[in-house]
Amino acid sequence: MPLTPSEKALVPFVSVDHMMQLVHHIGLADMLRGIADNIEEDFRRWPLFDKTPRVASHSEQGVIELMPTSDGDVYGFKYVNGHPSNTRDGLQTVTAFGLLADVATGYPVLLTEMTLLTALRTAATSALAARVLAPKNSKVMAMIGSGAQSEFQSLAMQAIAGIEEVRLYDIDPAATTKCAANLKGTGLRVVECTTAEEAILSAQIITTCTADKQYATILTDNMIGAGVHINAIGGDCPGKTELAPAILHRADIFVEFPEQTRIEGEIQQLDDDHPVTEFWEVLTGAATGRIDPAQITLFDSVGFAIEDFSALRYVRTHIEGTPFYHPLDLLADPDDPRDLYGMLARAKP
Ligand code: NAD
């Protein structure tokens, strides 16, 4: 049955509470796999999307960013921040919300929390990249940084890339203990480590997911042996990186959207013409991924708008027929579209 104009004006809103219920209703592993499938599907139709580096507003403490894209039928954007010092005050480093809209009318069709959804989509993207680029039969991942993203990264690698063991390291041992406790009973073998060197022992995949607003050196060149896959998540802002430049010179580098990654990713440390491969081209077969067991592959992740779009459309589809959203009175809906003033006047108490 077609929606009446007033029903059309109500926008489904997914709160944090509803998002948590949706994740438990679907199951985290299934939801990670579903979002990864959407990301793969959207990356395969990459040329169709509007693409722009995200619009960033930097401050001394962090960054606030807008991430828009459109596939011609549906438009989406995410508002997201990155404030590494927030955790000191009991606040999240990353929080987000996002919106989908119908291109034909411009009307929003979904408004949702995206702090949890960002953790899911970032983890799904990492695991999709690892499934394609990491050595075959990778079973062990080192997870450097045990903050908000770390459990999601670990569980996506288990659900999508077949990882069986995670080796955790964080400069703050309390974070490692928290992550290890959260991963108990998930089927992953969890090893708590006291140094990054210990964490990377026997790992085929190394994920760096730390938060510090500086050119940090989480991994030095001598730590990286032949054949590993590095999934670098935390370097996602100008002046905020995690890897020693020498590693970048030894690795084959895969990126989301080069125009954005050259500003924000590990490759901001390299010349502008340093060769990189766009990951979507590996998925379509237009470019090669791993071709040699000794090759070091690096997924220089910064997070791109299309991944959010994929996650948003997953949520839009999966809340249908569930109680996991509120219809939100977000749009003015006068009986006569040209009589906005009359609607206001009639509402006078
Ligand atoms: P968080 O603040 O919750 O956790 C970061 C952890 O890193 C903390 O536990 C901290 O103690 C640890 N850490 C800091 N310096 C370290 C070091 N030198 N060695 C080991 N551990 C160290 O942050 P989060 O939400 O987990 O996010 C982690 C990073 O990922 C942030 O930089 C964030 O901006 C980035 N991020 C990237 C994407 C993406 O798409 N690429 C998406 C979300 C978040």
Tab-separated table of C-alpha atoms and ligand atoms in Angstrom:
chain	number	residue	atom	x	y	z
A	1	MET	CA	0.000	0.000	0.000
A	2	PRO	CA	1.487	3.410	-0.930
A	3	LEU	CA	2.346	5.653	1.996
A	4	THR	CA	0.170	8.714	2.636
A	5	PRO	CA	1.997	12.062	2.533
A	6	SER	CA	2.066	12.284	6.336
A	7	GLU	CA	3.468	8.737	6.655
A	8	LYS	CA	6.154	9.644	4.100
A	9	ALA	CA	7.163	12.558	6.290
A	10	LEU	CA	7.950	10.267	9.239
A	11	VAL	CA	11.577	9.194	9.132
A	12	PRO	CA	12.646	5.891	10.729
A	13	PHE	CA	15.142	6.706	13.493
A	14	VAL	CA	17.399	3.983	14.941
A	15	SER	CA	18.651	4.929	18.414
A	16	VAL	CA	21.714	3.378	20.067
A	17	ASP	CA	19.362	1.196	22.095
A	18	HIS	CA	17.523	0.004	18.986
A	19	MET	CA	20.811	-0.604	17.153
A	20	MET	CA	21.955	-2.842	20.018
A	21	GLN	CA	18.669	-4.752	19.871
A	22	LEU	CA	18.987	-5.101	16.081
A	23	VAL	CA	22.553	-6.486	16.401
A	24	HIS	CA	21.439	-9.053	19.004
A	25	HIS	CA	18.339	-9.928	16.964
A	26	ILE	CA	20.424	-10.646	13.833
A	27	GLY	CA	23.548	-11.895	15.635
A	28	LEU	CA	26.830	-9.967	15.484
A	29	ALA	CA	28.668	-12.412	13.184
A	30	ASP	CA	25.771	-12.537	10.700
A	31	MET	CA	25.444	-8.768	10.735
A	32	LEU	CA	29.195	-8.324	10.118
A	33	ARG	CA	28.975	-10.780	7.206
A	34	GLY	CA	25.891	-9.028	5.815
A	35	ILE	CA	27.519	-5.593	5.981
A	36	ALA	CA	30.699	-6.992	4.372
A	37	ASP	CA	28.554	-8.421	1.537
A	38	ASN	CA	26.939	-4.997	1.010
A	39	ILE	CA	30.353	-3.299	1.024
A	40	GLU	CA	31.664	-5.802	-1.531
A	41	GLU	CA	28.566	-5.280	-3.696
A	42	ASP	CA	28.939	-1.482	-3.541
A	43	PHE	CA	32.720	-1.561	-4.136
A	44	ARG	CA	32.054	-3.641	-7.259
A	45	ARG	CA	29.887	-0.794	-8.614
A	46	TRP	CA	32.359	1.872	-7.457
A	47	PRO	CA	32.399	4.057	-10.641
A	48	LEU	CA	28.673	4.691	-10.202
A	49	PHE	CA	29.049	6.545	-6.892
A	50	ASP	CA	29.635	10.241	-6.203
A	51	LYS	CA	32.986	10.357	-4.456
A	52	THR	CA	34.799	13.103	-2.583
A	53	PRO	CA	37.387	13.149	0.216
A	54	ARG	CA	35.488	13.739	3.442
A	55	VAL	CA	34.962	17.306	4.595
A	56	ALA	CA	37.063	17.651	7.730
A	57	SER	CA	37.106	20.354	10.385
A	58	HIS	CA	40.287	19.995	12.421
A	59	SER	CA	41.002	21.301	15.904
A	60	GLU	CA	43.803	20.826	18.379
A	61	GLN	CA	41.826	18.051	20.089
A	62	GLY	CA	40.527	16.167	17.071
A	63	VAL	CA	38.432	16.294	13.956
A	64	ILE	CA	34.754	16.479	12.945
A	65	GLU	CA	33.966	15.090	9.512
A	66	LEU	CA	31.114	14.781	7.020
A	67	MET	CA	31.176	11.814	4.627
A	68	PRO	CA	28.681	12.048	1.740
A	69	THR	CA	28.047	9.799	-1.264
A	70	SER	CA	25.251	8.785	-3.654
A	71	ASP	CA	24.608	5.942	-6.082
A	72	GLY	CA	22.138	8.040	-8.069
A	73	ASP	CA	19.049	6.560	-6.388
A	74	VAL	CA	19.980	6.913	-2.730
A	75	TYR	CA	22.107	9.571	-1.034
A	76	GLY	CA	23.870	9.028	2.298
A	77	PHE	CA	26.131	10.837	4.699
A	78	LYS	CA	27.776	10.251	8.061
A	79	TYR	CA	28.760	12.766	10.717
A	80	VAL	CA	31.759	11.414	12.642
A	81	ASN	CA	34.353	12.739	15.052
A	82	GLY	CA	37.807	11.546	16.088
A	83	HIS	CA	39.086	12.852	19.439
A	84	PRO	CA	41.878	10.630	20.849
A	85	SER	CA	41.989	12.513	24.177
A	86	ASN	CA	38.250	12.009	24.825
A	87	THR	CA	38.732	8.680	26.617
A	88	ARG	CA	40.603	10.541	29.397
A	89	ASP	CA	37.304	12.291	30.194
A	90	GLY	CA	35.170	9.160	29.871
A	91	LEU	CA	34.050	10.023	26.323
A	92	GLN	CA	34.341	7.956	23.132
A	93	THR	CA	37.174	8.710	20.658
A	94	VAL	CA	34.738	8.140	17.770
A	95	THR	CA	30.987	8.874	17.713
A	96	ALA	CA	28.751	9.101	14.669
A	97	PHE	CA	25.277	9.308	13.200
A	98	GLY	CA	24.131	8.992	9.613
A	99	LEU	CA	21.323	9.465	7.143
A	100	LEU	CA	19.999	8.001	3.897
A	101	ALA	CA	17.767	9.988	1.543
A	102	ASP	CA	15.757	9.320	-1.591
A	103	VAL	CA	17.510	11.120	-4.468
A	104	ALA	CA	14.236	11.542	-6.396
A	105	THR	CA	12.508	13.594	-3.661
A	106	GLY	CA	15.396	14.565	-1.403
A	107	TYR	CA	13.386	13.197	1.536
A	108	PRO	CA	15.360	11.376	4.256
A	109	VAL	CA	14.420	7.685	4.546
A	110	LEU	CA	16.617	6.728	7.531
A	111	LEU	CA	18.345	8.488	10.410
A	112	THR	CA	20.484	6.330	12.670
A	113	GLU	CA	23.138	6.229	15.336
A	114	MET	CA	26.430	5.224	13.733
A	115	THR	CA	28.890	4.873	16.607
A	116	LEU	CA	28.184	1.148	16.842
A	117	LEU	CA	27.512	0.905	13.115
A	118	THR	CA	30.907	2.507	12.336
A	119	ALA	CA	32.644	-0.106	14.484
A	120	LEU	CA	30.774	-2.825	12.565
A	121	ARG	CA	31.429	-1.391	9.102
A	122	THR	CA	35.105	-0.680	9.834
A	123	ALA	CA	35.558	-4.239	11.070
A	124	ALA	CA	33.631	-5.670	8.103
A	125	THR	CA	35.812	-3.673	5.675
A	126	SER	CA	39.043	-4.812	7.394
A	127	ALA	CA	37.974	-8.442	7.270
A	128	LEU	CA	36.867	-8.222	3.639
A	129	ALA	CA	40.287	-6.766	2.734
A	130	ALA	CA	42.051	-9.461	4.774
A	131	ARG	CA	40.001	-12.250	3.162
A	132	VAL	CA	41.206	-11.044	-0.242
A	133	LEU	CA	44.765	-9.854	0.548
A	134	ALA	CA	46.090	-11.839	3.548
A	135	PRO	CA	48.058	-15.088	3.089
A	136	LYS	CA	45.796	-18.086	2.402
A	137	ASN	CA	44.702	-19.909	5.583
A	138	SER	CA	45.695	-17.078	7.926
A	139	LYS	CA	44.709	-18.146	11.429
A	140	VAL	CA	46.497	-15.698	13.750
A	141	MET	CA	46.009	-11.943	14.044
A	142	ALA	CA	47.935	-9.472	16.175
A	143	MET	CA	45.636	-6.722	17.428
A	144	ILE	CA	47.601	-3.627	18.469
A	145	GLY	CA	45.296	-1.242	20.344
A	146	SER	CA	42.526	-2.735	22.485
A	147	GLY	CA	40.090	0.177	22.424
A	148	ALA	CA	36.493	0.520	21.251
A	149	GLN	CA	37.083	-0.960	17.772
A	150	SER	CA	39.208	-3.934	18.854
A	151	GLU	CA	36.578	-6.586	19.676
A	152	PHE	CA	34.681	-5.787	16.465
A	153	GLN	CA	37.897	-6.052	14.430
A	154	SER	CA	38.698	-9.403	16.048
A	155	LEU	CA	35.215	-10.879	15.622
A	156	ALA	CA	34.912	-9.749	11.993
A	157	MET	CA	38.277	-11.388	11.242
A	158	GLN	CA	36.899	-14.583	12.805
A	159	ALA	CA	33.543	-14.438	10.977
A	160	ILE	CA	34.811	-13.331	7.569
A	161	ALA	CA	38.542	-14.141	7.281
A	162	GLY	CA	38.768	-17.377	9.330
A	163	ILE	CA	41.003	-16.076	12.133
A	164	GLU	CA	41.214	-18.430	15.140
A	165	GLU	CA	43.695	-16.637	17.447
A	166	VAL	CA	44.069	-12.954	18.379
A	167	ARG	CA	47.135	-11.659	20.154
A	168	LEU	CA	46.335	-8.429	21.988
A	169	TYR	CA	48.617	-5.558	22.919
A	170	ASP	CA	47.825	-2.064	24.202
A	171	ILE	CA	50.062	0.436	26.021
A	172	ASP	CA	47.317	0.444	28.639
A	173	PRO	CA	47.150	-3.106	30.106
A	174	ALA	CA	43.617	-2.381	31.415
A	175	ALA	CA	42.434	-2.035	27.802
A	176	THR	CA	43.957	-5.404	26.899
A	177	THR	CA	42.294	-7.045	29.904
A	178	LYS	CA	38.937	-5.499	28.932
A	179	CYS	CA	39.237	-6.747	25.336
A	180	ALA	CA	40.316	-10.240	26.409
A	181	ALA	CA	37.368	-10.473	28.844
A	182	ASN	CA	34.915	-9.343	26.141
A	183	LEU	CA	36.248	-11.940	23.683
A	184	LYS	CA	35.873	-14.803	26.162
A	185	GLY	CA	33.426	-17.441	24.943
A	186	THR	CA	33.504	-16.228	21.317
A	187	GLY	CA	35.542	-19.209	20.129
A	188	LEU	CA	38.635	-17.077	19.504
A	189	ARG	CA	41.878	-18.092	21.231
A	190	VAL	CA	42.952	-14.884	22.986
A	191	VAL	CA	46.527	-14.192	24.045
A	192	GLU	CA	47.296	-11.097	26.129
A	193	CYS	CA	50.752	-9.706	25.299
A	194	THR	CA	52.960	-7.189	27.064
A	195	THR	CA	54.742	-5.829	23.984
A	196	ALA	CA	53.846	-5.257	20.347
A	197	GLU	CA	56.770	-7.556	19.409
A	198	GLU	CA	55.215	-10.401	21.404
A	199	ALA	CA	51.798	-9.745	19.827
A	200	ILE	CA	53.058	-10.066	16.245
A	201	LEU	CA	54.843	-13.403	16.878
A	202	SER	CA	53.360	-16.003	14.482
A	203	ALA	CA	50.681	-13.556	13.212
A	204	GLN	CA	49.850	-13.604	9.501
A	205	ILE	CA	47.644	-10.519	9.928
A	206	ILE	CA	48.656	-7.461	11.961
A	207	THR	CA	45.954	-4.919	12.756
A	208	THR	CA	46.982	-1.553	14.170
A	209	CYS	CA	44.073	0.306	15.736
A	210	THR	CA	45.518	2.864	18.133
A	211	ALA	CA	44.478	6.452	18.745
A	212	ASP	CA	47.075	9.172	19.114
A	213	LYS	CA	47.161	12.489	17.296
A	214	GLN	CA	50.751	12.254	16.111
A	215	TYR	CA	53.088	10.478	13.687
A	216	ALA	CA	53.324	7.414	15.936
A	217	THR	CA	55.464	4.352	15.241
A	218	ILE	CA	53.374	1.427	16.396
A	219	LEU	CA	55.258	-0.886	14.019
A	220	THR	CA	58.934	-0.424	13.155
A	221	ASP	CA	60.491	-1.817	9.992
A	222	ASN	CA	62.426	-4.622	11.724
A	223	MET	CA	59.180	-5.994	13.240
A	224	ILE	CA	57.677	-6.826	9.850
A	225	GLY	CA	58.681	-10.107	8.216
A	226	ALA	CA	57.932	-11.245	4.685
A	227	GLY	CA	54.445	-12.386	3.774
A	228	VAL	CA	52.308	-10.640	6.396
A	229	HIS	CA	49.168	-8.627	5.798
A	230	ILE	CA	48.931	-5.325	7.708
A	231	ASN	CA	45.559	-3.787	8.380
A	232	ALA	CA	46.296	-0.191	9.444
A	233	ILE	CA	43.167	1.379	10.910
A	234	GLY	CA	44.309	4.089	13.329
A	235	GLY	CA	46.166	6.417	10.944
A	236	ASP	CA	43.189	8.290	9.521
A	237	CYS	CA	43.936	11.987	9.827
A	238	PRO	CA	46.620	14.446	8.703
A	239	GLY	CA	49.492	14.153	11.200
A	240	LYS	CA	48.123	10.855	12.656
A	241	THR	CA	49.869	7.692	11.445
A	242	GLU	CA	51.008	4.363	12.917
A	243	LEU	CA	53.652	2.808	10.648
A	244	ALA	CA	57.338	3.536	10.099
A	245	PRO	CA	57.735	4.878	6.519
A	246	ALA	CA	60.244	2.098	5.693
A	247	ILE	CA	57.402	-0.460	5.994
A	248	LEU	CA	55.415	1.456	3.387
A	249	HIS	CA	58.345	1.217	0.953
A	250	ARG	CA	58.431	-2.590	1.323
A	251	ALA	CA	54.681	-3.141	1.105
A	252	ASP	CA	52.144	-3.294	-1.711
A	253	ILE	CA	49.602	-0.727	-0.604
A	254	PHE	CA	45.833	-1.036	-1.054
A	255	VAL	CA	43.534	1.903	-0.363
A	256	GLU	CA	39.877	2.874	-0.465
A	257	PHE	CA	39.743	6.269	-2.246
A	258	PRO	CA	43.289	7.503	-3.043
A	259	GLU	CA	42.307	11.198	-3.045
A	260	GLN	CA	41.239	10.838	0.616
A	261	THR	CA	43.909	8.353	1.716
A	262	ARG	CA	46.770	10.549	0.452
A	263	ILE	CA	45.518	13.238	2.874
A	264	GLU	CA	44.687	10.994	5.836
A	265	GLY	CA	46.285	7.555	5.574
A	266	GLU	CA	49.724	6.086	6.216
A	267	ILE	CA	50.647	7.155	2.670
A	268	GLN	CA	50.580	10.835	3.683
A	269	GLN	CA	54.202	9.987	4.631
A	270	LEU	CA	55.032	9.140	0.972
A	271	ASP	CA	55.370	11.143	-2.242
A	272	ASP	CA	52.053	11.941	-3.934
A	273	ASP	CA	52.887	9.709	-6.893
A	274	HIS	CA	53.833	6.613	-4.852
A	275	PRO	CA	51.909	3.728	-6.470
A	276	VAL	CA	48.860	2.376	-4.631
A	277	THR	CA	46.087	-0.010	-5.709
A	278	GLU	CA	42.418	0.838	-5.239
A	279	PHE	CA	40.866	-2.065	-3.331
A	280	TRP	CA	37.627	-2.024	-5.344
A	281	GLU	CA	39.674	-2.879	-8.452
A	282	VAL	CA	40.982	-6.013	-6.750
A	283	LEU	CA	37.376	-7.047	-6.079
A	284	THR	CA	36.329	-6.537	-9.705
A	285	GLY	CA	39.495	-8.234	-11.021
A	286	ALA	CA	40.763	-5.042	-12.683
A	287	ALA	CA	43.847	-5.114	-10.414
A	288	THR	CA	45.781	-7.892	-8.721
A	289	GLY	CA	45.876	-8.443	-4.973
A	290	ARG	CA	48.378	-10.815	-3.349
A	291	ILE	CA	50.433	-12.605	-5.994
A	292	ASP	CA	53.376	-13.834	-3.910
A	293	PRO	CA	53.470	-15.541	-0.479
A	294	ALA	CA	56.455	-13.354	0.493
A	295	GLN	CA	54.711	-10.116	-0.413
A	296	ILE	CA	53.810	-7.666	2.372
A	297	THR	CA	50.289	-6.374	1.734
A	298	LEU	CA	49.050	-3.264	3.515
A	299	PHE	CA	45.435	-2.165	3.673
A	300	ASP	CA	45.822	1.545	4.513
A	301	SER	CA	42.299	2.007	5.877
A	302	VAL	CA	40.929	5.463	6.630
A	303	GLY	CA	37.219	4.694	6.262
A	304	PHE	CA	35.318	5.836	3.173
A	305	ALA	CA	31.753	7.106	2.676
A	306	ILE	CA	30.682	4.144	0.507
A	307	GLU	CA	31.310	1.751	3.454
A	308	ASP	CA	28.915	3.838	5.550
A	309	PHE	CA	26.406	3.870	2.700
A	310	SER	CA	26.593	0.048	2.533
A	311	ALA	CA	26.059	-0.239	6.290
A	312	LEU	CA	23.185	2.263	6.222
A	313	ARG	CA	21.370	0.378	3.491
A	314	TYR	CA	21.876	-2.849	5.467
A	315	VAL	CA	20.155	-1.238	8.460
A	316	ARG	CA	17.388	0.236	6.296
A	317	THR	CA	16.541	-3.222	4.921
A	318	HIS	CA	16.830	-5.062	8.214
A	319	ILE	CA	14.684	-2.776	10.410
A	320	GLU	CA	11.712	-3.336	8.100
A	321	GLY	CA	8.997	-5.207	10.003
A	322	THR	CA	10.866	-4.933	13.328
A	323	PRO	CA	10.140	-2.740	16.346
A	324	PHE	CA	13.759	-1.478	16.299
A	325	TYR	CA	13.104	2.135	15.219
A	326	HIS	CA	11.025	5.199	16.084
A	327	PRO	CA	9.080	7.038	13.359
A	328	LEU	CA	10.564	10.536	13.705
A	329	ASP	CA	8.661	13.764	13.028
A	330	LEU	CA	11.662	15.316	11.263
A	331	LEU	CA	10.094	16.874	8.171
A	332	ALA	CA	7.471	19.610	7.972
A	333	ASP	CA	4.428	18.225	6.180
A	334	PRO	CA	1.812	20.932	5.502
A	335	ASP	CA	-1.436	19.822	3.798
A	336	ASP	CA	-0.657	22.349	1.054
A	337	PRO	CA	3.093	22.053	0.393
A	338	ARG	CA	3.229	25.798	-0.349
A	339	ASP	CA	1.457	26.771	2.864
A	340	LEU	CA	4.210	26.202	5.411
A	341	TYR	CA	3.208	29.411	7.193
A	342	GLY	CA	-0.435	28.302	7.439
A	343	MET	CA	0.659	25.067	9.100
A	344	LEU	CA	2.590	27.083	11.696
A	345	ALA	CA	-0.271	29.529	12.230
A	346	ARG	CA	-2.807	26.724	12.782
A	347	ALA	CA	-0.519	25.149	15.384
A	348	LYS	CA	-0.687	28.254	17.596
A	349	PRO	CA	-1.879	27.164	21.047
B	1	NAD	P1	40.066	4.051	21.440
B	1	NAD	O1	40.557	5.370	21.953
B	1	NAD	O2	38.864	3.441	22.057
B	1	NAD	O3	41.262	2.972	21.538
B	1	NAD	C1	42.565	3.226	21.132
B	1	NAD	C2	43.510	2.364	21.977
B	1	NAD	O4	44.840	2.536	21.453
B	1	NAD	C3	43.550	2.735	23.451
B	1	NAD	O5	43.220	1.626	24.246
B	1	NAD	C4	45.005	3.192	23.663
B	1	NAD	O6	45.510	2.869	24.955
B	1	NAD	C5	45.731	2.429	22.561
B	1	NAD	N1	47.034	2.973	22.181
B	1	NAD	C6	47.390	4.284	22.009
B	1	NAD	N2	48.687	4.364	21.656
B	1	NAD	C7	49.162	3.088	21.611
B	1	NAD	C8	50.433	2.516	21.306
B	1	NAD	N3	51.471	3.274	20.999
B	1	NAD	N4	50.550	1.160	21.333
B	1	NAD	C9	49.493	0.379	21.667
B	1	NAD	N5	48.277	0.862	21.966
B	1	NAD	C10	48.104	2.200	21.935
B	1	NAD	O7	39.856	4.262	19.871
B	1	NAD	P2	39.022	3.342	18.857
B	1	NAD	O8	37.618	3.823	18.755
B	1	NAD	O9	39.300	1.902	19.137
B	1	NAD	O10	39.735	3.755	17.497
B	1	NAD	C11	41.085	3.408	17.256
B	1	NAD	C12	41.621	4.185	16.078
B	1	NAD	O11	40.932	3.784	14.892
B	1	NAD	C13	41.403	5.689	16.193
B	1	NAD	O12	42.594	6.323	15.791
B	1	NAD	C14	40.278	5.992	15.234
B	1	NAD	O13	40.350	7.293	14.705
B	1	NAD	C15	40.530	4.933	14.168
B	1	NAD	N6	39.341	4.546	13.379
B	1	NAD	C16	39.535	4.302	12.062
B	1	NAD	C17	38.489	3.893	11.293
B	1	NAD	C18	38.713	3.565	9.848
B	1	NAD	O14	37.753	3.373	9.098
B	1	NAD	N7	39.943	3.436	9.409
B	1	NAD	C19	37.202	3.754	11.847
B	1	NAD	C20	37.044	3.967	13.213
B	1	NAD	C21	38.138	4.373	13.989
